[in-house]
Amino acid sequence: MRTQVAIVGAGPAGLLLAQLLHLRGIDSVVLEAKSRHYIEHRVRAGVLEHQSVDILNEAGVGARMMREGLLHHGLMLRFSGQVHRIDLTALTGRAVMIYGQQEVVKDLVAARVATGSPLHFEVEDVQPQEFDTDRPRVLFRSGGTQQVLECDYIAGCDGFHGPCRVSISPTELKLFERVYPFAWLGILAETPPASEELIYANHERGFALLSMRSPTVSRLYLQCAPDESLENWPDERIWSELQTRLGSGRDLDLRIGPILQKGVTPMRSFVAEPMRHGRLFLAGDAAHIVPPTGAKGMNLAITDVYLLAEALARHYRDGQDDRLNEYSATCLRRIWKVQRFSWWMTMLLHRFSDDSEFDRRRQLAELDYITSSRVGAQSLAENYVGLPL
Ligand code: FAD
Ligand code: DHB
């Protein structure tokens, strides 16, 4: 089996890369460990930067997003018992789109299937090999049969736990990591969103976030212990804690509804440098993880593969490798700014077990500054809607 680009992983990064390459006349084969049903129902992120919206539209997969997605022009910050609006559009001229990651994945899978190009689900034992030579290849098993996929390039879009990054010699990688002493308990609930816009809450008892997926489905998160067991969180406790942290009664009409999905997300900042090793390119969560507070994970995956598709197109169309050579440095410059913002939002909104009274006052003063100074608000807004490519 032979292709131009072997893509490992069918998350937002791998699937979008396949579509962008297809539009540029470049062949690829996508290898995914899970089933189609599994990846289309994995509930994760939900906020798309304006630039991600443009890229998905340009890739021809934005029609349903434009119909069903919710365009948001502002967000709410809640602290000290009050809510303050950050007017994203007044501050930046931009907006963000609320559209679930699993919907993006469904649209991308449908587009891939329509091209008739290979997308193999439930493959096993994927091994990227010989990427430091001119003849890289990926070994894998499909339906019990061992396969060899020869290619020009390998795109490691296989997420944080995938095989691509770990196949690089540790001496060639520099890793940067910060693990936070808390996690998020996230639920998807069949209840109309209690607010038209997202609410990020800094509360004595910890962070909470109100988000949504549609006019009838809410997505809600609570800061919890990093090793939290879902058994400790019966539905009543989740609703009661959300009401306490987000405000209820006069402030907010948070209605209890059936919980469709529950999960705990660990919080981590992570970067692996560089993102290119010979003919292997890492993209998305395979190369970096951000804590979810800034809503950046899926957006970084989208911008990485946009740059990679452009770089590969320049190679195949013009015979020039300058963009491929610059890929890692170009991505990392932006990634570190997004890492900084995600870390900053996390530090601003969560409670730390060793918070001193000084830290607490400083955190509230920073929130007060952001919500009372145009310049303070503008910096948050500029990063939230997305920095330029
Ligand atoms: P992924 O979506 O992880 O895709 C990688 C793909 O590779 C997967 O389909 C995986 O099955 C496949 N794969 C792995 N190993 C192999 C293998 N051996 N062979 C073949 N395929 C393989 N971000 C936010 O902004 N907000 C959130 O609320 C949020 N919640 C999250 C919750 C969870 C549980 C996780 C894990 C992430 C969350 N994120 C969130 C981050 C965001 O979802 C990711 O940044 C985004 O999915 C990155 O896309 P990706 O394509 O790089 O990686
Ligand atoms: C959602 C997730 C986030 O991490 C965030 O910051 C905002 C919204 C969401 O899932 O809707």
Short mmCIF file of C-alpha atoms and ligand atoms in Angstrom, two decimals:
data_model
loop_
_atom_site.label_atom_id
_atom_site.label_comp_id
_atom_site.label_asym_id
_atom_site.label_seq_id
_atom_site.Cartn_x
_atom_site.Cartn_y
_atom_site.Cartn_z
CA MET A 1 0.00 0.00 0.00
CA ARG A 2 1.35 3.45 -0.87
CA THR A 3 0.21 7.05 -0.40
CA GLN A 4 1.72 10.53 -0.29
CA VAL A 5 0.80 11.36 3.33
CA ALA A 6 0.03 8.72 5.99
CA ILE A 7 -2.17 10.32 8.65
CA VAL A 8 -2.31 8.64 12.06
CA GLY A 9 -5.46 9.56 14.02
CA ALA A 10 -8.96 10.65 12.97
CA GLY A 11 -9.58 13.43 15.49
CA PRO A 12 -10.16 17.01 14.31
CA ALA A 13 -6.45 17.31 13.32
CA GLY A 14 -6.15 14.13 11.21
CA LEU A 15 -9.54 14.42 9.51
CA LEU A 16 -9.16 18.10 8.65
CA LEU A 17 -5.65 17.53 7.32
CA ALA A 18 -7.00 14.75 5.07
CA GLN A 19 -9.69 17.10 3.72
CA LEU A 20 -7.31 20.04 3.17
CA LEU A 21 -4.85 17.75 1.36
CA HIS A 22 -7.64 16.30 -0.78
CA LEU A 23 -8.61 19.83 -1.88
CA ARG A 24 -4.95 20.44 -2.81
CA GLY A 25 -4.78 17.25 -4.88
CA ILE A 26 -2.61 15.34 -2.39
CA ASP A 27 -3.39 11.70 -1.53
CA SER A 28 -3.54 10.46 2.02
CA VAL A 29 -4.56 7.41 4.04
CA VAL A 30 -6.07 7.95 7.51
CA LEU A 31 -5.55 5.30 10.23
CA GLU A 32 -7.75 5.41 13.35
CA ALA A 33 -7.68 3.06 16.36
CA LYS A 34 -11.33 3.57 17.40
CA SER A 35 -14.61 2.94 15.58
CA ARG A 36 -16.49 5.56 13.57
CA HIS A 37 -19.31 5.53 16.17
CA TYR A 38 -16.84 6.10 19.00
CA ILE A 39 -15.10 9.13 17.49
CA GLU A 40 -18.41 10.67 16.38
CA HIS A 41 -19.83 10.51 19.91
CA ARG A 42 -16.79 11.50 21.99
CA VAL A 43 -17.93 14.66 23.83
CA ARG A 44 -15.09 17.16 24.17
CA ALA A 45 -14.53 20.80 23.26
CA GLY A 46 -17.16 23.22 21.94
CA VAL A 47 -15.75 26.67 21.11
CA LEU A 48 -14.40 27.53 17.64
CA GLU A 49 -12.31 30.66 17.10
CA HIS A 50 -13.39 32.85 14.17
CA GLN A 51 -10.34 31.63 12.26
CA SER A 52 -11.25 27.97 12.82
CA VAL A 53 -14.71 28.76 11.45
CA ASP A 54 -13.09 30.29 8.34
CA ILE A 55 -10.80 27.27 7.86
CA LEU A 56 -13.68 24.77 8.18
CA ASN A 57 -15.71 26.81 5.68
CA GLU A 58 -12.76 27.02 3.29
CA ALA A 59 -12.38 23.25 3.62
CA GLY A 60 -16.00 22.86 2.47
CA VAL A 61 -17.20 21.29 5.73
CA GLY A 62 -18.83 24.32 7.36
CA ALA A 63 -22.41 24.24 6.04
CA ARG A 64 -24.03 22.48 9.02
CA MET A 65 -21.90 24.47 11.47
CA MET A 66 -23.18 27.72 9.91
CA ARG A 67 -26.79 26.45 10.23
CA GLU A 68 -26.69 24.81 13.65
CA GLY A 69 -23.76 26.47 15.43
CA LEU A 70 -24.39 29.30 17.87
CA LEU A 71 -22.50 32.53 17.12
CA HIS A 72 -21.43 34.22 20.37
CA HIS A 73 -20.48 37.89 20.56
CA GLY A 74 -19.63 37.95 24.26
CA LEU A 75 -18.98 35.92 27.39
CA MET A 76 -19.67 36.36 31.10
CA LEU A 77 -17.23 36.38 34.01
CA ARG A 78 -18.79 35.73 37.43
CA PHE A 79 -17.02 36.50 40.70
CA SER A 80 -17.90 37.99 44.09
CA GLY A 81 -21.58 37.23 43.44
CA GLN A 82 -21.82 39.35 40.25
CA VAL A 83 -21.65 38.73 36.52
CA HIS A 84 -19.74 40.98 34.12
CA ARG A 85 -19.97 40.81 30.33
CA ILE A 86 -16.93 40.81 28.06
CA ASP A 87 -18.17 42.11 24.71
CA LEU A 88 -15.92 40.14 22.35
CA THR A 89 -17.25 41.78 19.20
CA ALA A 90 -17.07 45.37 20.49
CA LEU A 91 -13.50 44.72 21.67
CA THR A 92 -12.16 42.79 18.66
CA GLY A 93 -14.67 42.94 15.80
CA ARG A 94 -14.85 39.13 16.00
CA ALA A 95 -17.08 36.42 17.44
CA VAL A 96 -16.72 32.72 18.32
CA MET A 97 -18.88 29.76 17.28
CA ILE A 98 -20.29 27.23 19.74
CA TYR A 99 -20.35 23.90 17.89
CA GLY A 100 -19.43 20.56 19.48
CA GLN A 101 -16.18 18.84 18.55
CA GLN A 102 -18.09 15.62 17.81
CA GLU A 103 -20.18 17.56 15.27
CA VAL A 104 -16.99 18.84 13.59
CA VAL A 105 -15.76 15.24 13.52
CA LYS A 106 -19.05 13.98 12.00
CA ASP A 107 -18.88 16.64 9.26
CA LEU A 108 -15.26 15.77 8.49
CA VAL A 109 -15.89 12.00 8.42
CA ALA A 110 -18.83 12.56 6.03
CA ALA A 111 -16.62 14.69 3.77
CA ARG A 112 -13.87 12.06 3.79
CA VAL A 113 -16.28 9.22 3.01
CA ALA A 114 -17.69 11.30 0.13
CA THR A 115 -14.22 11.58 -1.45
CA GLY A 116 -13.91 7.78 -1.46
CA SER A 117 -10.36 8.09 -0.10
CA PRO A 118 -9.11 5.62 2.52
CA LEU A 119 -10.12 6.07 6.17
CA HIS A 120 -9.47 2.89 8.16
CA PHE A 121 -11.17 2.52 11.54
CA GLU A 122 -10.25 0.10 14.34
CA VAL A 123 -6.69 -0.43 13.16
CA GLU A 124 -4.25 -1.92 15.66
CA ASP A 125 -0.58 -1.79 16.49
CA VAL A 126 0.24 1.34 14.44
CA GLN A 127 4.00 1.86 14.14
CA PRO A 128 5.55 4.82 12.33
CA GLN A 129 8.97 3.76 11.03
CA GLU A 130 12.00 5.00 9.07
CA PHE A 131 10.85 8.62 9.15
CA ASP A 132 14.45 9.76 9.41
CA THR A 133 15.01 8.28 5.92
CA ASP A 134 13.52 9.11 2.48
CA ARG A 135 11.27 6.05 2.70
CA PRO A 136 9.07 6.32 5.76
CA ARG A 137 6.31 3.79 6.36
CA VAL A 138 3.60 2.94 8.84
CA LEU A 139 2.97 -0.63 9.95
CA PHE A 140 -0.49 -1.51 11.23
CA ARG A 141 -2.98 -4.35 11.52
CA SER A 142 -6.47 -4.15 10.10
CA GLY A 143 -9.03 -6.96 10.44
CA GLY A 144 -6.23 -9.19 11.74
CA THR A 145 -4.05 -8.63 8.64
CA GLN A 146 -0.62 -7.01 8.92
CA GLN A 147 -0.26 -4.04 6.53
CA VAL A 148 2.59 -1.80 5.40
CA LEU A 149 1.75 1.73 4.29
CA GLU A 150 4.62 3.36 2.40
CA CYS A 151 4.50 7.13 2.09
CA ASP A 152 6.41 10.40 1.54
CA TYR A 153 5.43 11.89 4.89
CA ILE A 154 3.76 10.81 8.14
CA ALA A 155 1.40 13.17 9.98
CA GLY A 156 1.17 12.28 13.68
CA CYS A 157 -2.35 13.49 14.51
CA ASP A 158 -2.86 10.75 17.10
CA GLY A 159 -3.49 12.79 20.24
CA PHE A 160 -1.57 12.84 23.50
CA HIS A 161 -1.50 9.03 23.99
CA GLY A 162 -0.80 8.02 20.37
CA PRO A 163 2.27 6.17 19.04
CA CYS A 164 3.86 8.93 16.88
CA ARG A 165 5.47 11.23 19.46
CA VAL A 166 6.78 8.28 21.50
CA SER A 167 8.40 6.75 18.40
CA ILE A 168 10.79 9.73 18.27
CA SER A 169 14.06 9.22 20.11
CA PRO A 170 13.76 10.93 23.55
CA THR A 171 17.10 12.64 22.96
CA GLU A 172 15.58 14.50 19.99
CA LEU A 173 12.62 15.89 21.94
CA LYS A 174 12.37 18.60 24.51
CA LEU A 175 9.26 18.28 26.68
CA PHE A 176 7.67 21.05 28.73
CA GLU A 177 4.95 20.13 31.20
CA ARG A 178 2.80 21.49 34.00
CA VAL A 179 0.14 19.40 35.73
CA TYR A 180 -2.55 21.25 37.71
CA PRO A 181 -3.84 20.06 41.10
CA PHE A 182 -7.46 19.76 39.91
CA ALA A 183 -9.63 18.44 37.05
CA TRP A 184 -12.96 19.30 35.43
CA LEU A 185 -16.09 17.26 35.90
CA GLY A 186 -18.08 17.84 32.70
CA ILE A 187 -21.70 17.00 31.95
CA LEU A 188 -23.92 17.21 28.91
CA ALA A 189 -27.53 17.74 30.03
CA GLU A 190 -30.87 17.92 28.33
CA THR A 191 -31.90 21.32 29.61
CA PRO A 192 -32.06 24.71 27.89
CA PRO A 193 -28.92 26.81 28.61
CA ALA A 194 -29.65 29.06 31.60
CA SER A 195 -27.71 31.88 29.94
CA GLU A 196 -27.45 32.95 26.31
CA GLU A 197 -23.69 33.34 26.70
CA LEU A 198 -21.01 31.26 28.41
CA ILE A 199 -20.43 31.95 32.10
CA TYR A 200 -16.94 31.42 33.53
CA ALA A 201 -17.27 31.52 37.34
CA ASN A 202 -14.59 32.00 39.97
CA HIS A 203 -16.25 30.87 43.23
CA GLU A 204 -14.97 30.22 46.76
CA ARG A 205 -15.74 26.53 46.23
CA GLY A 206 -13.95 26.38 42.88
CA PHE A 207 -14.39 27.12 39.19
CA ALA A 208 -17.59 26.42 37.23
CA LEU A 209 -18.47 26.92 33.56
CA LEU A 210 -21.83 27.11 31.86
CA SER A 211 -21.72 26.32 28.15
CA MET A 212 -24.14 24.79 25.68
CA ARG A 213 -24.53 22.78 22.52
CA SER A 214 -27.98 23.85 21.30
CA PRO A 215 -31.10 25.68 22.52
CA THR A 216 -32.07 22.49 24.40
CA VAL A 217 -28.71 21.02 25.49
CA SER A 218 -26.36 22.47 28.12
CA ARG A 219 -22.69 21.66 28.70
CA LEU A 220 -21.54 22.34 32.26
CA TYR A 221 -18.26 21.93 34.09
CA LEU A 222 -17.10 21.98 37.74
CA GLN A 223 -13.58 22.13 39.13
CA CYS A 224 -13.01 18.90 41.09
CA ALA A 225 -10.13 16.85 42.54
CA PRO A 226 -7.66 15.47 39.93
CA ASP A 227 -8.41 11.87 40.94
CA GLU A 228 -12.14 12.44 41.33
CA SER A 229 -14.35 9.37 41.09
CA LEU A 230 -17.68 9.87 39.34
CA GLU A 231 -19.24 7.72 42.08
CA ASN A 232 -18.80 10.68 44.43
CA TRP A 233 -20.91 12.82 42.13
CA PRO A 234 -24.52 11.66 41.96
CA ASP A 235 -26.65 13.93 39.75
CA GLU A 236 -28.17 15.83 42.70
CA ARG A 237 -24.73 16.82 43.98
CA ILE A 238 -23.67 18.05 40.52
CA TRP A 239 -26.76 20.25 40.13
CA SER A 240 -26.54 21.62 43.64
CA GLU A 241 -22.84 22.48 43.22
CA LEU A 242 -23.49 24.12 39.83
CA GLN A 243 -26.25 26.23 41.36
CA THR A 244 -23.98 27.31 44.19
CA ARG A 245 -21.05 28.25 41.96
CA LEU A 246 -22.93 29.73 38.99
CA GLY A 247 -25.60 31.48 41.04
CA SER A 248 -29.25 30.52 41.10
CA GLY A 249 -32.66 31.95 41.86
CA ARG A 250 -32.76 35.63 40.98
CA ASP A 251 -29.38 35.48 39.15
CA LEU A 252 -29.79 32.44 36.96
CA ASP A 253 -32.54 29.98 36.13
CA LEU A 254 -30.45 26.80 36.03
CA ARG A 255 -32.98 24.04 35.38
CA ILE A 256 -32.25 20.46 36.27
CA GLY A 257 -32.53 18.03 33.35
CA PRO A 258 -31.47 14.49 32.42
CA ILE A 259 -27.67 14.11 32.33
CA LEU A 260 -26.72 12.54 28.98
CA GLN A 261 -22.98 12.19 29.61
CA LYS A 262 -20.52 12.66 32.50
CA GLY A 263 -16.71 12.65 32.50
CA VAL A 264 -13.60 13.92 34.27
CA THR A 265 -10.93 15.81 32.24
CA PRO A 266 -7.44 16.14 33.74
CA MET A 267 -5.71 19.51 33.38
CA ARG A 268 -2.29 19.77 31.89
CA SER A 269 -0.04 22.12 29.93
CA PHE A 270 2.35 20.24 27.66
CA VAL A 271 4.57 21.02 24.65
CA ALA A 272 6.92 18.70 22.73
CA GLU A 273 9.56 20.49 20.63
CA PRO A 274 10.27 20.39 17.76
CA MET A 275 7.15 19.28 15.89
CA ARG A 276 9.07 17.82 12.96
CA HIS A 277 11.45 14.86 12.94
CA GLY A 278 12.65 14.02 9.44
CA ARG A 279 9.52 13.07 7.54
CA LEU A 280 7.27 12.84 10.62
CA PHE A 281 5.21 15.93 11.51
CA LEU A 282 3.28 16.16 14.79
CA ALA A 283 0.05 18.17 14.93
CA GLY A 284 -2.63 18.89 17.55
CA ASP A 285 -2.71 17.08 20.90
CA ALA A 286 0.12 14.77 19.76
CA ALA A 287 2.45 17.77 20.14
CA HIS A 288 0.76 19.90 22.83
CA ILE A 289 -1.98 19.97 25.45
CA VAL A 290 -3.56 23.07 26.96
CA PRO A 291 -5.80 23.17 30.04
CA PRO A 292 -9.35 23.64 28.68
CA THR A 293 -10.10 26.98 30.42
CA GLY A 294 -9.24 29.05 27.35
CA ALA A 295 -11.17 26.71 24.99
CA LYS A 296 -8.12 26.33 22.75
CA GLY A 297 -7.38 22.58 22.28
CA MET A 298 -9.41 21.96 19.15
CA ASN A 299 -8.51 25.37 17.70
CA LEU A 300 -4.78 24.68 17.97
CA ALA A 301 -5.29 21.32 16.25
CA ILE A 302 -7.09 23.12 13.40
CA THR A 303 -4.45 25.81 12.91
CA ASP A 304 -1.56 23.32 13.08
CA VAL A 305 -2.95 21.21 10.25
CA TYR A 306 -3.87 24.25 8.20
CA LEU A 307 -0.20 25.28 8.25
CA LEU A 308 0.90 21.69 7.56
CA ALA A 309 -1.45 21.35 4.57
CA GLU A 310 -0.13 24.63 3.11
CA ALA A 311 3.46 23.47 3.64
CA LEU A 312 2.84 20.09 1.98
CA ALA A 313 1.04 21.80 -0.91
CA ARG A 314 4.05 24.05 -1.46
CA HIS A 315 6.28 20.96 -1.56
CA TYR A 316 4.13 19.05 -4.08
CA ARG A 317 3.07 22.05 -6.18
CA ASP A 318 6.23 24.19 -6.23
CA GLY A 319 8.91 21.71 -5.21
CA GLN A 320 9.83 24.08 -2.34
CA ASP A 321 10.42 22.80 1.20
CA ASP A 322 10.72 26.17 2.93
CA ARG A 323 7.30 25.93 4.60
CA LEU A 324 7.93 22.35 5.72
CA ASN A 325 11.25 23.47 7.20
CA GLU A 326 9.53 26.36 9.00
CA TYR A 327 6.48 24.34 10.12
CA SER A 328 7.64 23.59 13.67
CA ALA A 329 8.92 27.09 14.46
CA THR A 330 5.85 28.77 12.92
CA CYS A 331 3.43 26.59 14.90
CA LEU A 332 5.37 26.80 18.17
CA ARG A 333 5.48 30.58 18.18
CA ARG A 334 1.68 30.67 18.20
CA ILE A 335 1.32 27.60 20.44
CA TRP A 336 3.35 29.21 23.23
CA LYS A 337 1.14 32.30 23.17
CA VAL A 338 -1.92 30.07 23.41
CA GLN A 339 -0.24 28.08 26.20
CA ARG A 340 0.31 31.32 28.06
CA PHE A 341 -3.32 32.39 27.66
CA SER A 342 -4.70 28.98 28.70
CA TRP A 343 -2.44 28.92 31.77
CA TRP A 344 -3.45 32.50 32.63
CA MET A 345 -7.20 31.80 32.35
CA THR A 346 -6.69 28.68 34.48
CA MET A 347 -4.79 30.58 37.19
CA LEU A 348 -7.36 33.39 37.11
CA LEU A 349 -10.44 31.25 37.61
CA HIS A 350 -9.57 28.21 39.75
CA ARG A 351 -9.08 27.73 43.48
CA PHE A 352 -5.75 26.25 44.51
CA SER A 353 -5.62 24.25 47.74
CA ASP A 354 -2.65 26.33 48.91
CA ASP A 355 -4.21 29.69 47.99
CA SER A 356 -3.17 32.30 50.52
CA GLU A 357 -5.43 35.22 51.38
CA PHE A 358 -3.00 37.31 49.33
CA ASP A 359 -3.43 35.09 46.23
CA ARG A 360 -7.20 35.21 46.60
CA ARG A 361 -7.29 39.02 46.84
CA ARG A 362 -4.89 39.29 43.89
CA GLN A 363 -7.12 36.99 41.79
CA LEU A 364 -10.24 39.04 42.56
CA ALA A 365 -8.34 42.27 41.86
CA GLU A 366 -7.29 40.90 38.48
CA LEU A 367 -10.90 39.99 37.63
CA ASP A 368 -11.98 43.46 38.77
CA TYR A 369 -9.31 45.01 36.53
CA ILE A 370 -10.31 42.95 33.48
CA THR A 371 -13.98 43.78 33.87
CA SER A 372 -13.46 47.49 34.52
CA SER A 373 -10.66 48.37 32.08
CA ARG A 374 -11.15 48.31 28.33
CA VAL A 375 -7.50 47.44 27.82
CA GLY A 376 -7.74 44.60 30.37
CA ALA A 377 -10.88 43.21 28.73
CA GLN A 378 -9.43 43.63 25.26
CA SER A 379 -6.42 41.44 25.98
CA LEU A 380 -8.67 38.61 27.17
CA ALA A 381 -11.02 39.10 24.20
CA GLU A 382 -8.22 39.20 21.61
CA ASN A 383 -6.83 35.89 22.83
CA TYR A 384 -10.25 34.28 23.28
CA VAL A 385 -11.46 34.96 19.72
CA GLY A 386 -8.06 33.73 18.48
CA LEU A 387 -4.68 35.21 17.62
CA PRO A 388 -3.85 35.54 13.90
CA LEU A 389 -2.09 32.66 12.15
P1 FAD B 1 -7.65 13.84 19.25
O1 FAD B 1 -8.98 14.44 19.15
O2 FAD B 1 -7.24 13.23 20.55
O3 FAD B 1 -7.51 12.78 18.10
C1 FAD B 1 -6.48 11.81 18.06
C2 FAD B 1 -7.02 10.57 17.39
O4 FAD B 1 -5.96 9.62 17.30
C3 FAD B 1 -8.13 9.90 18.20
O5 FAD B 1 -9.25 9.68 17.39
C4 FAD B 1 -7.49 8.63 18.70
O6 FAD B 1 -8.44 7.59 18.83
C5 FAD B 1 -6.48 8.36 17.59
N1 FAD B 1 -5.40 7.47 18.03
C6 FAD B 1 -4.78 7.42 19.22
N2 FAD B 1 -3.90 6.42 19.24
C7 FAD B 1 -3.94 5.83 18.02
C8 FAD B 1 -3.27 4.73 17.43
N3 FAD B 1 -2.39 4.00 18.12
N4 FAD B 1 -3.57 4.41 16.16
C9 FAD B 1 -4.48 5.12 15.45
N5 FAD B 1 -5.16 6.15 15.97
C10 FAD B 1 -4.89 6.50 17.24
N6 FAD B 1 -10.60 21.13 24.75
C11 FAD B 1 -11.31 22.21 25.03
O7 FAD B 1 -10.99 23.27 24.49
N7 FAD B 1 -12.41 22.14 25.87
C12 FAD B 1 -12.81 20.98 26.45
O8 FAD B 1 -13.78 20.94 27.19
C13 FAD B 1 -12.06 19.84 26.20
N8 FAD B 1 -12.41 18.66 26.76
C14 FAD B 1 -11.63 17.59 26.55
C15 FAD B 1 -11.93 16.38 27.17
C16 FAD B 1 -11.12 15.27 27.00
C17 FAD B 1 -11.47 13.97 27.71
C18 FAD B 1 -9.97 15.38 26.18
C19 FAD B 1 -9.05 14.18 26.00
C20 FAD B 1 -9.70 16.56 25.53
C21 FAD B 1 -10.49 17.67 25.70
N9 FAD B 1 -10.22 18.89 25.08
C22 FAD B 1 -10.95 19.97 25.32
C23 FAD B 1 -9.13 19.05 24.14
C24 FAD B 1 -9.57 18.88 22.69
O9 FAD B 1 -10.64 17.98 22.62
C25 FAD B 1 -8.36 18.39 21.90
O10 FAD B 1 -7.41 19.43 21.94
C26 FAD B 1 -8.65 17.95 20.48
O11 FAD B 1 -9.37 16.77 20.48
C27 FAD B 1 -7.35 17.79 19.70
O12 FAD B 1 -7.58 17.15 18.47
P2 FAD B 1 -6.55 16.13 17.87
O13 FAD B 1 -7.12 15.71 16.57
O14 FAD B 1 -5.19 16.69 17.93
O15 FAD B 1 -6.52 14.91 18.90
C1 DHB B 2 -16.46 24.54 26.40
C2 DHB B 2 -15.25 24.00 26.78
C3 DHB B 2 -14.27 24.83 27.25
O1 DHB B 2 -13.08 24.31 27.63
C4 DHB B 2 -14.46 26.20 27.34
O2 DHB B 2 -13.47 26.99 27.82
C5 DHB B 2 -15.65 26.72 26.93
C6 DHB B 2 -16.65 25.89 26.46
C7 DHB B 2 -17.51 23.64 25.90
O3 DHB B 2 -17.31 22.43 25.93
O4 DHB B 2 -18.57 24.13 25.50
#
